[in-house]
Amino acid sequence: MVRRSRSRKLQKLTGLCRREEGLRVKRSCPSCGPSEPGGEEKGRGNPVSVQLFPPELVEHIVSFLPVRDVVALGQTCHYFHQVCDAEGVWRRICHRLSPRLREQGSGVRPWKRAAILNYTKGLYFQAFGGRRRCLSKSVAPQLAHGYRRFLPTKDHVFILDYAGTLFFLKNALVSSTLGQIQWKRACRYVVLCRGAKDFASDPRCDTVYRKYLYVLATREQPGVVGTTSSRACDCVEVYLQSSGQRVFKMTFHHSMSFKQIVLVGQETQRALLLLTEEGKIYSLVVNETQLDQPRSYTVQLALRKVSRCLPHLRVACMASNQSSTLYITDQGGVYFEVHTPGVYRDLFGTLHAFDPLDQQMPLALSLPAKILFCALGYNHLGLVDEFGRIFMQGNNRYGQLGTGDKMDRGEPTQVGTMRDPVLCPQVRYLQRPIALWCGLNHSLVLSQGSDFSKELLGCGCGAGGRLPGWPKGSASFVKLHIKVRAQAPVPLCACSLCSTRECLYMLSSHDIEHHPAYRDLPASKAVGTPEPSLGAGAPQDPGGVAWACEEYLSQIHNCPTLQDRMEKMKEIVGWMPLMAAQKDFFWEALDMLQRAAGGAGQGPPPPES
């Protein structure tokens, strides 16, 4: 029967081709019209246009191509753009990538969005210690509908997908290809819970303190006694991160709907901040040291002072650490809560407006434009505005602000990449970042180039390998040396990042409905643009290149050891206006020479030589 059906299809196609040969139709492109009759080559049959085939057949054939090839084929001509953009094609691709996905999701293009979310999902990590210091990929849960956000804890990693399923990625002992037993990170997964909206843990950078996981979820609750109806209520469930066991649950009234949860404070006075759909902040306090005790009690949910004192504000998102909280409104304004005098002094440089008796009083930050997202460290913070500019503020003892020095900043300051103080006295500012992350004493930025390639930049303390390629750290943002087996150093669809004491994490996921919201900076506000040339009368060495090279040699000559000379040379390479591939080449070559030298440096030659 199968052979008969195949032969019948072949006969139909053959008959179609013969009929088209009789009509003498020839097209050079599916979207072009018929060519001239006299332009046909002798001795060759008339080719058949793809447009003559049924659209369902063409879509079925295209659906077997890889996603990358489907996107490339859709850019060839108008006809293939319509075919490759059809929802039928993406529905088949989505079922091939995720056979267990039943629902198409939401959005204008639900099947295309679902297919690309599942094609680009991935969690990558690079350990700072051990033998293998390269970017690896964790296990990918087959049930996950894309990756929305992730959080590493002391022993494991938790991932939330777009369908509200929270996954529990475990570290385990596995057998390698050589038969050896090795400890592998995030190699097995289980489903922790479903219906999750958001989750959070201890806000400190050290994952040792992340003992519990707080999950904001929606659960069906039974209705009035005597009826069979039920209604959805939001709740907060607390799980042990080590085993995934639920130890506590609190349920709210069905009239209250939340969308985000963050934690602040110590374990004995842990404050849970909940953001409603209307932009209001509610808080409640729990004692983590008593969560594992089997008992029931009532907690009080109160409106936070930022929503009481400023009722007209509609908060869009929150960020927190152990002793401070940051709120971003829907209009791009930023408000701060600081609960300890030490952190207040680090952030603002003074204790003038700090009130120890009213620590929840929100403080407004003065900013030149609308803020889109932020990152909050222990005693420094980063802000990204609507023009893609990065502003840093706070303690700068290790150069974690990326300003090029180690002076604290009491107000938001725009930062840029490493610059050459001789050739390029003006800063090349970082623009349009994909993600920003602030840790204990270093900061990371995920940026995108004009060719859509991703780069990972970092500044601050480099101890423990937290800035790969820069063990001594850097006071300016420099490109980190991420080693991978593939050609691209950073995943093309990387969208967020996080760093712990042991590992660097990057989450890959692309949502076609999440378009970049950056605006073009007006020319009157542009800073750091090169000055126009003076035209005639310019010197023969317009940029002072020769003098700069002599200055570089003098700096290298003054270094006492060979290792210091190598480090100075790496720094100079970062300053030079070279292409990214050229800088990577010089940095790798210097690393090879440094390893070959074995650390046996020689002092500088005497001046008379």
Coordinates of C-alpha atoms in Angstrom, one line a residue, residues 52-263:
L52 CA 3.1 25.7 -9.1
F53 CA 3.2 23.2 -6.3
P54 CA 0.4 23.2 -3.7
P55 CA 1.3 25.6 -0.8
E56 CA 0.6 22.8 1.7
L57 CA 3.2 20.6 0.0
V58 CA 5.8 23.3 0.0
E59 CA 5.2 24.1 3.7
H60 CA 5.4 20.5 4.6
I61 CA 8.8 20.2 2.8
V62 CA 10.1 23.4 4.4
S63 CA 9.1 22.2 7.9
F64 CA 11.7 19.5 7.7
L65 CA 14.6 22.0 7.5
P66 CA 16.5 23.1 10.5
V67 CA 15.3 26.3 12.1
R68 CA 18.4 28.2 11.0
D69 CA 17.9 27.1 7.4
V70 CA 14.2 28.1 7.5
V71 CA 15.1 31.6 8.6
A72 CA 17.8 31.9 5.9
L73 CA 15.5 30.6 3.2
G74 CA 12.9 33.1 4.2
Q75 CA 15.3 35.9 3.4
T76 CA 15.9 34.9 -0.2
C77 CA 12.8 36.3 -1.9
H78 CA 9.2 37.4 -1.2
Y79 CA 7.6 34.0 -2.0
F80 CA 9.8 32.0 0.4
H81 CA 9.4 34.7 3.0
Q82 CA 5.7 34.1 3.0
V83 CA 6.1 30.3 3.0
C84 CA 8.7 30.3 5.8
D85 CA 6.6 32.7 7.9
A86 CA 3.5 30.6 7.7
E87 CA 2.1 29.3 11.0
G88 CA 1.7 25.9 9.5
V89 CA 5.4 25.5 9.0
W90 CA 6.2 26.6 12.6
R91 CA 3.5 24.4 14.0
R92 CA 5.2 21.3 12.5
I93 CA 8.7 22.6 13.6
C94 CA 7.4 23.1 17.1
H95 CA 5.9 19.6 17.3
R96 CA 9.2 18.2 16.0
L97 CA 11.3 20.2 18.6
S98 CA 8.9 19.7 21.5
P99 CA 6.6 16.7 20.8
R100 CA 5.0 17.0 24.3
L101 CA 4.0 20.6 23.8
R102 CA 0.2 20.6 23.6
E103 CA -0.7 24.3 23.6
Q104 CA 0.6 26.9 21.2
G105 CA 1.0 29.6 23.8
S106 CA 0.1 33.2 23.5
G107 CA 1.1 36.1 21.2
V108 CA 0.5 37.3 17.7
R109 CA 2.6 34.5 16.2
P110 CA 2.1 31.7 18.8
W111 CA 3.6 28.8 16.9
K112 CA 6.6 30.6 15.6
R113 CA 7.3 32.1 19.0
A114 CA 7.0 28.7 20.7
A115 CA 9.3 27.0 18.1
I116 CA 12.0 29.7 18.4
L117 CA 11.8 29.6 22.2
N118 CA 12.4 25.9 22.3
Y119 CA 15.1 26.0 19.6
T120 CA 17.2 28.7 21.4
K121 CA 16.8 27.6 25.0
G122 CA 19.9 26.6 26.8
L123 CA 21.8 27.1 30.0
Y124 CA 25.6 27.5 29.7
F125 CA 28.2 27.6 32.5
Q126 CA 31.9 27.9 32.9
A127 CA 33.6 26.8 36.1
F128 CA 36.3 29.0 37.5
G129 CA 38.4 26.1 38.9
G130 CA 39.3 22.6 37.9
R131 CA 40.8 21.2 34.7
R132 CA 38.0 22.1 32.2
R133 CA 37.7 25.8 32.1
C134 CA 35.4 26.1 29.1
L135 CA 31.8 26.9 28.5
S136 CA 29.6 23.9 28.9
K137 CA 25.8 23.3 28.4
S138 CA 23.5 21.9 31.0
V139 CA 20.9 19.3 30.5
A140 CA 17.8 20.6 28.6
P141 CA 14.5 19.6 30.0
Q142 CA 12.3 18.2 27.2
L143 CA 9.1 19.5 28.9
A144 CA 10.4 23.1 29.2
H145 CA 8.7 25.7 27.0
G146 CA 11.7 28.0 26.6
Y147 CA 13.7 29.5 29.5
R148 CA 12.4 32.7 31.2
R149 CA 14.8 33.0 34.1
F150 CA 17.1 30.9 36.3
L151 CA 18.7 31.0 39.7
P152 CA 21.7 29.0 40.9
T153 CA 21.7 27.9 44.6
K154 CA 24.2 26.2 46.8
D155 CA 23.9 22.7 45.1
H156 CA 21.6 23.1 42.1
V157 CA 20.1 25.4 39.5
F158 CA 16.4 26.3 39.1
I159 CA 14.8 27.3 35.8
L160 CA 11.4 28.7 35.1
D161 CA 9.9 28.4 31.6
Y162 CA 7.2 30.4 29.8
A163 CA 4.5 27.9 30.7
G164 CA 5.0 28.4 34.4
T165 CA 6.9 25.1 35.1
L166 CA 9.8 25.3 37.5
F167 CA 12.5 22.8 36.9
F168 CA 15.1 21.5 39.4
L169 CA 18.5 20.9 37.7
K170 CA 20.6 18.7 39.9
N171 CA 24.4 18.1 40.1
A172 CA 25.3 14.4 40.2
L173 CA 28.0 11.8 39.7
V174 CA 28.0 10.5 36.2
S175 CA 30.1 8.1 34.1
S176 CA 32.3 9.7 31.5
T177 CA 33.1 8.3 28.0
L178 CA 36.3 6.8 29.4
G179 CA 34.5 5.0 32.1
Q180 CA 35.5 7.4 34.9
I181 CA 33.1 8.7 37.5
Q182 CA 33.0 12.5 37.6
W183 CA 31.0 15.2 39.3
K184 CA 28.9 17.0 36.7
R185 CA 27.0 20.2 37.1
A186 CA 23.3 20.5 36.1
C187 CA 23.1 17.1 34.4
R188 CA 19.7 15.8 35.7
Y189 CA 16.4 17.5 36.1
V190 CA 13.0 17.0 37.7
V191 CA 9.8 19.2 37.7
L192 CA 9.6 21.0 41.0
C193 CA 6.1 22.6 40.6
R194 CA 3.8 24.0 38.0
G195 CA 1.7 27.2 37.8
A196 CA 4.7 29.3 39.0
K197 CA 4.9 33.0 38.3
D198 CA 8.2 33.9 39.9
F199 CA 10.7 32.7 42.5
A200 CA 13.4 34.0 44.7
S201 CA 16.0 33.0 47.3
D202 CA 18.5 34.7 49.6
P203 CA 19.6 37.9 47.8
R204 CA 23.2 37.7 48.8
C205 CA 25.7 36.8 46.1
D206 CA 27.1 33.8 47.9
T207 CA 25.0 30.8 47.1
V208 CA 25.9 29.2 50.5
Y209 CA 23.1 31.3 52.1
R210 CA 20.4 30.1 49.6
K211 CA 18.9 27.4 51.7
Y212 CA 15.2 28.0 50.8
L213 CA 13.5 28.7 47.5
Y214 CA 10.3 30.9 47.6
V215 CA 7.9 30.3 44.7
L216 CA 5.1 32.6 43.8
A217 CA 2.4 30.4 42.2
T218 CA -1.3 30.1 41.4
R219 CA -3.3 27.2 42.9
E220 CA -6.9 26.2 42.7
Q221 CA -8.6 26.5 46.0
P222 CA -12.0 25.0 46.9
G223 CA -14.9 27.5 47.0
V224 CA -17.7 27.9 49.5
V225 CA -18.7 24.8 51.5
G226 CA -21.4 22.9 49.9
T227 CA -20.5 23.9 46.3
T228 CA -18.2 22.2 43.8
S229 CA -16.8 25.4 42.3
S230 CA -13.2 26.4 42.8
R231 CA -11.2 29.6 42.3
A232 CA -7.6 30.5 41.6
C233 CA -5.6 32.0 44.5
D234 CA -2.0 33.2 44.6
C235 CA 0.3 31.6 47.1
V236 CA 3.9 31.5 48.2
E237 CA 5.4 28.0 48.6
V238 CA 8.8 27.5 50.3
Y239 CA 11.0 24.6 49.2
L240 CA 14.3 23.2 50.5
Q241 CA 16.9 23.8 47.7
S242 CA 18.8 20.7 48.6
S243 CA 16.0 18.2 48.2
G244 CA 13.1 20.1 46.6
Q245 CA 10.8 19.3 49.5
R246 CA 8.1 21.8 50.3
V247 CA 8.2 22.9 53.9
F248 CA 5.9 25.9 54.0
K249 CA 2.9 27.5 52.2
M250 CA 1.0 30.7 52.6
T251 CA -2.2 31.5 50.5
F252 CA -3.6 34.9 49.8
H253 CA -7.1 36.1 49.1
H254 CA -8.4 35.5 45.6
S255 CA -8.8 39.2 45.0
M256 CA -5.0 39.8 45.2
S257 CA -2.9 38.9 42.2
F258 CA 0.9 39.2 42.2
K259 CA 3.6 39.0 39.5
Q260 CA 7.0 39.3 41.2
I261 CA 8.6 38.4 44.5
V262 CA 11.9 39.5 46.1
L263 CA 13.5 38.9 49.5

